[in-house]
mmCIF file of C-alpha atoms and ligand atoms in Angstrom:
data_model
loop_
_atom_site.group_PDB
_atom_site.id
_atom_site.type_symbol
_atom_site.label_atom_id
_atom_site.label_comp_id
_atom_site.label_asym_id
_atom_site.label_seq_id
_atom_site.Cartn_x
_atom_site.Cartn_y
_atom_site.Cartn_z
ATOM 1 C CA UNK Q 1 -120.970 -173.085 139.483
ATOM 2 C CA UNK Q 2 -120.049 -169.342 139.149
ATOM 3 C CA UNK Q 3 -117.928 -170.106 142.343
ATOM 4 C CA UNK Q 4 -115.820 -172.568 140.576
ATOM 5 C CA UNK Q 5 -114.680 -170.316 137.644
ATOM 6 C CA UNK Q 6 -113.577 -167.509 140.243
ATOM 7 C CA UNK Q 7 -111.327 -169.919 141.552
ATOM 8 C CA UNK Q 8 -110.229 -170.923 137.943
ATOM 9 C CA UNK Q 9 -106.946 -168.434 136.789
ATOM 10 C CA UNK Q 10 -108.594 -166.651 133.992
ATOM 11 C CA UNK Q 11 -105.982 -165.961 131.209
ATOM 12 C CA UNK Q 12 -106.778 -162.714 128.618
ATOM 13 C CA UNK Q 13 -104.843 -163.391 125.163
ATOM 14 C CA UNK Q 14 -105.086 -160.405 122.873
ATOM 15 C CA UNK Q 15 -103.737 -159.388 120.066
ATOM 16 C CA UNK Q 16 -104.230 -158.657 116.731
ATOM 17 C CA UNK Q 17 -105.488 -161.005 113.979
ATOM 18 C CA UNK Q 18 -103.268 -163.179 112.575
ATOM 19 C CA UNK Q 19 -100.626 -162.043 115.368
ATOM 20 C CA UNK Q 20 -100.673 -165.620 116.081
ATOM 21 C CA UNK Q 21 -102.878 -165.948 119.316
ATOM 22 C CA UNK Q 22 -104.847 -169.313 118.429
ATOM 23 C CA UNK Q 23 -101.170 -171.011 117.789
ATOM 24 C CA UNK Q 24 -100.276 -170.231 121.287
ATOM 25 C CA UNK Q 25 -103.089 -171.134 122.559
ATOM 26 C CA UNK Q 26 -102.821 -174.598 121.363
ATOM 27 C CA UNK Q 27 -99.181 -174.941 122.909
ATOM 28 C CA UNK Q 28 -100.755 -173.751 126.286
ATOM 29 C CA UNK Q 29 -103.644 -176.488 126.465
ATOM 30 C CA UNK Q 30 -100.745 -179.482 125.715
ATOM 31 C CA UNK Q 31 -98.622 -178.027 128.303
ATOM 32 C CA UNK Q 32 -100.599 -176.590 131.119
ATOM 33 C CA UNK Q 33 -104.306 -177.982 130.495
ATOM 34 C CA UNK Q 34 -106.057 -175.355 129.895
ATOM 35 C CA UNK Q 35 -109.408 -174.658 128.786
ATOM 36 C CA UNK Q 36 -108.860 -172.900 125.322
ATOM 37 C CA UNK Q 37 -111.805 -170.719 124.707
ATOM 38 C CA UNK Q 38 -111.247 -168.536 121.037
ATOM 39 C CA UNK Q 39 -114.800 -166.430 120.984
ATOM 40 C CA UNK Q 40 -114.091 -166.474 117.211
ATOM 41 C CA UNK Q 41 -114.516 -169.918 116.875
ATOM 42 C CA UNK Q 42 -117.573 -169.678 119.425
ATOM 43 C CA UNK Q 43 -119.111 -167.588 116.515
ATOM 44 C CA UNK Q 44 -118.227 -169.620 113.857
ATOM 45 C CA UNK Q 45 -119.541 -172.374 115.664
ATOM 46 C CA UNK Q 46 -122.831 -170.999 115.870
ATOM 47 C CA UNK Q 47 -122.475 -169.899 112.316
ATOM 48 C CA UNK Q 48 -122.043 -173.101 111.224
ATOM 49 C CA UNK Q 49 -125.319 -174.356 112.900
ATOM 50 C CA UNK Q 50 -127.295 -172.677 110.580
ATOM 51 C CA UNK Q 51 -129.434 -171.057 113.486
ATOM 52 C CA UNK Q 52 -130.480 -167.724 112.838
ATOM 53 C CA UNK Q 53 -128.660 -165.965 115.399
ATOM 54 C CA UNK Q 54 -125.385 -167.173 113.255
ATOM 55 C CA UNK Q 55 -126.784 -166.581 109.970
ATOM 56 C CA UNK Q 56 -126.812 -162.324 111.444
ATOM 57 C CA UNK Q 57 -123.518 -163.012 113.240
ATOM 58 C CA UNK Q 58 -122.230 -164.112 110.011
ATOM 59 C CA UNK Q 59 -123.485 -161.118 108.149
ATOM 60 C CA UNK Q 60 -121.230 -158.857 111.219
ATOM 61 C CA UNK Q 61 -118.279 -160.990 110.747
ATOM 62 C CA UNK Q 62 -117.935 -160.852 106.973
ATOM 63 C CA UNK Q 63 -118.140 -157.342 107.376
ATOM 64 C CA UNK Q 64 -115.170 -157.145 109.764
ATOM 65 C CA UNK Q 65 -116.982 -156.019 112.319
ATOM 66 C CA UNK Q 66 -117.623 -156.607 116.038
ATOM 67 C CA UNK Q 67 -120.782 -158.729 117.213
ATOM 68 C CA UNK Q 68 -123.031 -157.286 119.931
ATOM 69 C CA UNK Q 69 -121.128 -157.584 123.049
ATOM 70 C CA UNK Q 70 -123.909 -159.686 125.279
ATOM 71 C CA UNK Q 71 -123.646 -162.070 122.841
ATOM 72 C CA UNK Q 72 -120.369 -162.918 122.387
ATOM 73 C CA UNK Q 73 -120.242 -162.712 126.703
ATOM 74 C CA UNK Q 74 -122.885 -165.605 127.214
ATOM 75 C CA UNK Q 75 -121.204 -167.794 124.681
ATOM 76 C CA UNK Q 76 -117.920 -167.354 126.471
ATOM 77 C CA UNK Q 77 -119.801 -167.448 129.908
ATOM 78 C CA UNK Q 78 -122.145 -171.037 128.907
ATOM 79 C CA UNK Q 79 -118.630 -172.621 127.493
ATOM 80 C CA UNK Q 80 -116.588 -172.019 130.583
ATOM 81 C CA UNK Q 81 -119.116 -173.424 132.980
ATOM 82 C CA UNK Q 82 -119.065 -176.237 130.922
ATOM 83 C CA UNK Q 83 -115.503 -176.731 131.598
ATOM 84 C CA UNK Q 84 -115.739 -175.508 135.167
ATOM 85 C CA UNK Q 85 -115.329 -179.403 136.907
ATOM 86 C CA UNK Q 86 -111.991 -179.874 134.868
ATOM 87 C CA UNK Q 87 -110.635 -176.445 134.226
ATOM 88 C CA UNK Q 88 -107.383 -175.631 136.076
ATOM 89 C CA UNK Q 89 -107.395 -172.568 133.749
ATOM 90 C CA UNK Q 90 -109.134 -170.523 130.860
ATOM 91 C CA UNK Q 91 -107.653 -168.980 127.826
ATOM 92 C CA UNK Q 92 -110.058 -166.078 126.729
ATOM 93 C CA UNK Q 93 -108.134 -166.303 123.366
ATOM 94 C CA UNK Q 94 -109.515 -162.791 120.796
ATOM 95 C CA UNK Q 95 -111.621 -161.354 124.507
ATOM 96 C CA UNK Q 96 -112.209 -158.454 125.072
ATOM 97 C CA UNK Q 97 -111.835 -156.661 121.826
ATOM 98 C CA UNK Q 98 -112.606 -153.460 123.637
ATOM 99 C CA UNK Q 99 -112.782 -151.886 127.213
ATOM 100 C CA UNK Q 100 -116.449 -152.581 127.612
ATOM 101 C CA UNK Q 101 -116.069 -155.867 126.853
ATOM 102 C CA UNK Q 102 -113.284 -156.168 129.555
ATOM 103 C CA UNK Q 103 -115.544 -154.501 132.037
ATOM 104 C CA UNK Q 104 -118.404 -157.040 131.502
ATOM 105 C CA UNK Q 105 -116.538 -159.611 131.630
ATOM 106 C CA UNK Q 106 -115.503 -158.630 134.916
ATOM 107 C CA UNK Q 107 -119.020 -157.849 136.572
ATOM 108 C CA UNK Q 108 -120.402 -161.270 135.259
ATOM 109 C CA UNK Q 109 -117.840 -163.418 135.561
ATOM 110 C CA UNK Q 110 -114.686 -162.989 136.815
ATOM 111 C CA UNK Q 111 -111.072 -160.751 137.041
ATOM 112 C CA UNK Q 112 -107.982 -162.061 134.670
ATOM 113 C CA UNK Q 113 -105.094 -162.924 136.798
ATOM 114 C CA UNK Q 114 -102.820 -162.146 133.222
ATOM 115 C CA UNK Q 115 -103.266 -160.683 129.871
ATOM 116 C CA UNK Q 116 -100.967 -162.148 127.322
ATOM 117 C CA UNK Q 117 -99.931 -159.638 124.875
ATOM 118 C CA UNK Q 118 -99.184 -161.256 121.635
ATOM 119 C CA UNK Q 119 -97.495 -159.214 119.522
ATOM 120 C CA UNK Q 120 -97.075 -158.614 116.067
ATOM 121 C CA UNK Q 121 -96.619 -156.210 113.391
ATOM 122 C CA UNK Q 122 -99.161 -154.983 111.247
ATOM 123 C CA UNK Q 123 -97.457 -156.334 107.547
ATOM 124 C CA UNK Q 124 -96.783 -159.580 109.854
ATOM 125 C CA UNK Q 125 -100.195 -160.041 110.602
ATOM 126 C CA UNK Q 126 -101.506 -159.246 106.746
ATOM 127 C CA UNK Q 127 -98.971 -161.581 105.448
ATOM 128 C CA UNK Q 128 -99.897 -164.442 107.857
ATOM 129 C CA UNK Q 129 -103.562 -163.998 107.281
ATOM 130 C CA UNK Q 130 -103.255 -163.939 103.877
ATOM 131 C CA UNK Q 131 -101.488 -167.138 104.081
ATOM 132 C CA UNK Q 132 -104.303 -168.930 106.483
ATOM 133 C CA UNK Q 133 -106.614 -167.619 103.921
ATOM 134 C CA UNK Q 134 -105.244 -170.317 101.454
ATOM 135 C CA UNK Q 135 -106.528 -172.778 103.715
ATOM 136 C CA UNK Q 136 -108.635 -171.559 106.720
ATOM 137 C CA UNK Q 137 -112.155 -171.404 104.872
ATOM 138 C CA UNK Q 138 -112.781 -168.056 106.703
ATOM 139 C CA UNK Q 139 -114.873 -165.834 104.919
ATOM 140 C CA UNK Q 140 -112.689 -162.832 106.325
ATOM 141 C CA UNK Q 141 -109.410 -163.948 105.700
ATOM 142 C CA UNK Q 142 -109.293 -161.733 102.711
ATOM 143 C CA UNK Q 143 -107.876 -158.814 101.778
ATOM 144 C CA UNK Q 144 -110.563 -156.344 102.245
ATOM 145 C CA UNK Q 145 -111.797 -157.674 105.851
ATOM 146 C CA UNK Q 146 -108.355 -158.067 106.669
ATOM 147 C CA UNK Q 147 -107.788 -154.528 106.556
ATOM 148 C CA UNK Q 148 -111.310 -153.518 108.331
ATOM 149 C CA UNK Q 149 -110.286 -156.113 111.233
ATOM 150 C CA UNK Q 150 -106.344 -154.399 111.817
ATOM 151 C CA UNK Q 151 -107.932 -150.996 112.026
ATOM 152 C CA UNK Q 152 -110.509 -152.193 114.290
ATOM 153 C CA UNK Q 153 -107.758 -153.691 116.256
ATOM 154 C CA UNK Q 154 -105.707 -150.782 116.708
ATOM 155 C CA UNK Q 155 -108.536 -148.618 117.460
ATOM 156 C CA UNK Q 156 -110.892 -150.167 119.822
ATOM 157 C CA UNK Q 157 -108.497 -153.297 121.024
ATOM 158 C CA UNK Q 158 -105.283 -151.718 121.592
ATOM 159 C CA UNK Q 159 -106.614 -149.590 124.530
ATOM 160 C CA UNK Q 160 -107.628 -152.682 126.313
ATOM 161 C CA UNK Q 161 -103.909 -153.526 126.479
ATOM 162 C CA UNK Q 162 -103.515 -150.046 128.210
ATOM 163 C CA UNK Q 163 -106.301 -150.526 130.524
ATOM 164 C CA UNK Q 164 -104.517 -153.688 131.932
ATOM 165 C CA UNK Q 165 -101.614 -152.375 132.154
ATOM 166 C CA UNK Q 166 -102.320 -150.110 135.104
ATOM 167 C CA UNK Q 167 -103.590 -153.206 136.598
ATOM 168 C CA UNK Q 168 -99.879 -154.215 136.100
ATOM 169 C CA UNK Q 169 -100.647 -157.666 134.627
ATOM 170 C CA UNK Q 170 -100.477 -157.318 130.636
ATOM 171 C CA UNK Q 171 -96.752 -159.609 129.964
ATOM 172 C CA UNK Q 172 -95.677 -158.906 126.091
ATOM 173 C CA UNK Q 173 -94.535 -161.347 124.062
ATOM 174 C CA UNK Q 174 -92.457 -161.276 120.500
ATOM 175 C CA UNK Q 175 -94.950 -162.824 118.327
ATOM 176 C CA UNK Q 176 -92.260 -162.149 114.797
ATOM 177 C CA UNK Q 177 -90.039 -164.729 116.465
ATOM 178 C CA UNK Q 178 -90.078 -168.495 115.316
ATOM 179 C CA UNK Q 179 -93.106 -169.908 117.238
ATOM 180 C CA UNK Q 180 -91.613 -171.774 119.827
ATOM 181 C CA UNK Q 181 -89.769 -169.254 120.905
ATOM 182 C CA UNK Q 182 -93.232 -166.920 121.375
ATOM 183 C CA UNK Q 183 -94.087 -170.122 123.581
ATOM 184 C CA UNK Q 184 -90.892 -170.110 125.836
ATOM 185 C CA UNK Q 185 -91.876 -166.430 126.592
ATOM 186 C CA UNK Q 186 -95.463 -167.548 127.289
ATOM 187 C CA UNK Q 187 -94.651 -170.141 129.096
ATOM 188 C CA UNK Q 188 -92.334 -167.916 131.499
ATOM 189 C CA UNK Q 189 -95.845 -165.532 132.023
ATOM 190 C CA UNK Q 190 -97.690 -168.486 132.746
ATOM 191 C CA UNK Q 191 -95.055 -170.121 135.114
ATOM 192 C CA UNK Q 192 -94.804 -167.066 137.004
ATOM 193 C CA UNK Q 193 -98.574 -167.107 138.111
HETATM 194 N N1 LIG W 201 -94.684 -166.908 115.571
HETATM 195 C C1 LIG W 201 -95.155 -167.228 114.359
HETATM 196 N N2 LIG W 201 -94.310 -167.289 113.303
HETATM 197 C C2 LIG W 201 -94.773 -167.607 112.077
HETATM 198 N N3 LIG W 201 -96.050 -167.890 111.773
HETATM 199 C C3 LIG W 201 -96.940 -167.841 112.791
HETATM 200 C C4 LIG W 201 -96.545 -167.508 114.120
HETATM 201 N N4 LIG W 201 -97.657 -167.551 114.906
HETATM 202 C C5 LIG W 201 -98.691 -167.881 114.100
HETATM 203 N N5 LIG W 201 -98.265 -168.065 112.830
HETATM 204 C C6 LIG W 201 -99.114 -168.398 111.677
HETATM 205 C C7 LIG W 201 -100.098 -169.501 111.927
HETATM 206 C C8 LIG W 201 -101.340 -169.053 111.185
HETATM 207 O O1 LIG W 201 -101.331 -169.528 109.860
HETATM 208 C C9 LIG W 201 -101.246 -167.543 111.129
HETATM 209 C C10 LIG W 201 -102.165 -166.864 112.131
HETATM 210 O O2 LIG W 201 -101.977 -167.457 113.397
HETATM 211 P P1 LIG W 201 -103.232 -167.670 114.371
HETATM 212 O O3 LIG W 201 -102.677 -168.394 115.557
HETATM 213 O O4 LIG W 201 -104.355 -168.276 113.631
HETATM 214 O O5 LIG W 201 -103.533 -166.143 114.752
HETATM 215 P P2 LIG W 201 -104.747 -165.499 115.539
HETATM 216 O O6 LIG W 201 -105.420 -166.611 116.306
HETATM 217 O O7 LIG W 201 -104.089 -164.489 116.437
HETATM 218 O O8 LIG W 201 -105.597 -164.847 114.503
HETATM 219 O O9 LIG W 201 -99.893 -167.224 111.396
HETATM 220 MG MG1 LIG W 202 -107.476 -167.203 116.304
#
């Protein structure tokens, strides 16, 4: 089984929130068939169960803050191997959010073959968030967590970017442009594998 997903081109998208990552994502499983894994929405899955592991994940999230890394790694890990007999690909869509995470990722399951850099500015990313807020039903699309989750971003997920990037295979894109025009970038990373 763990065979499988080393075969499997593993895909890194990371940017900040609201940069528009998820939208991508979905553009990228209609036109490539990928697996689109968003650990976010892992967590808020498990949230939503009402277990008590999400009811303290919830607690972390509201906060802004980052959930213990060995969980957020076996979700990803037990979701892909559930994919692995019709996965040409994964999206790791909001993984790693720092180094560490990158690292572990590595050792237990597998090396990214790309990390998609999406984009964005900082008053982009507030605006847009504030905007999903309207509708999204996430308890951090606020202003307050908003704020918490772009520092966190810049401080601890930023440097993942430049840890890739010796590796040689972080590909930017221009997440301000009109969406489909962030996808003909992606798509040119993706064809180019
Ligand atoms: N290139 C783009 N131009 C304008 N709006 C965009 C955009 N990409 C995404 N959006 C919108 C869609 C969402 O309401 C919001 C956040 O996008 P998202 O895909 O949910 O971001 P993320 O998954 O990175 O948090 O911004
Ligand atoms: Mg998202």
């Amino acid at each position: 089984m763990a065979d499988k997903i080393k075969d499997a081109k593993i895909i890194f998208v990371v940017g900040g929130p609201g940069s528009g990552k998820g939208t991508q994502c979905e553009k990228v499983v209609a036109k490539y068939g990928y697996t689109h894994l968003s650990s976010g929405d892992l967590l808020r899955a498990e949230v939503a169960s009402g277990s008590e592991r999400g009811k303290q994940l919830q607690a972390i999230m509201q906060k802004g803050e980052l959930v213990p890394l060995d969980t957020v790694l076996d979700m990803i890990k037990d979701a892909m191997i559930a994919k692995a007999d019709v996965s040409k690909g994964y999206l790791i869509d909001g993984y790693p959010r720092e180094v560490k995470q990158g690292e572990e990722f590595e050792k237990k399951i597998g090396k990214p073959c790309l990390l998609l850099y999406v984009d964005a500015k900082g008053e982009t990313m507030v605006k847009r968030l504030m905007k999903r807020g309207e509708t999204s039903g996430r308890s951090d699309d606020n202003e307050e967590t908003i704020k918490k989750r772009l520092d966190l971003y810049y401080q601890a997920t930023e440097p993942v970017i430049t840890f890739y990037e010796s590796r040689g295979i972080v590909r930017k894109v221009d997440s301000e442009l009109p969406v489909d025009e962030v996808f003909n970038q992606v798509s040119k990373a993706i064809d180019a594998l």
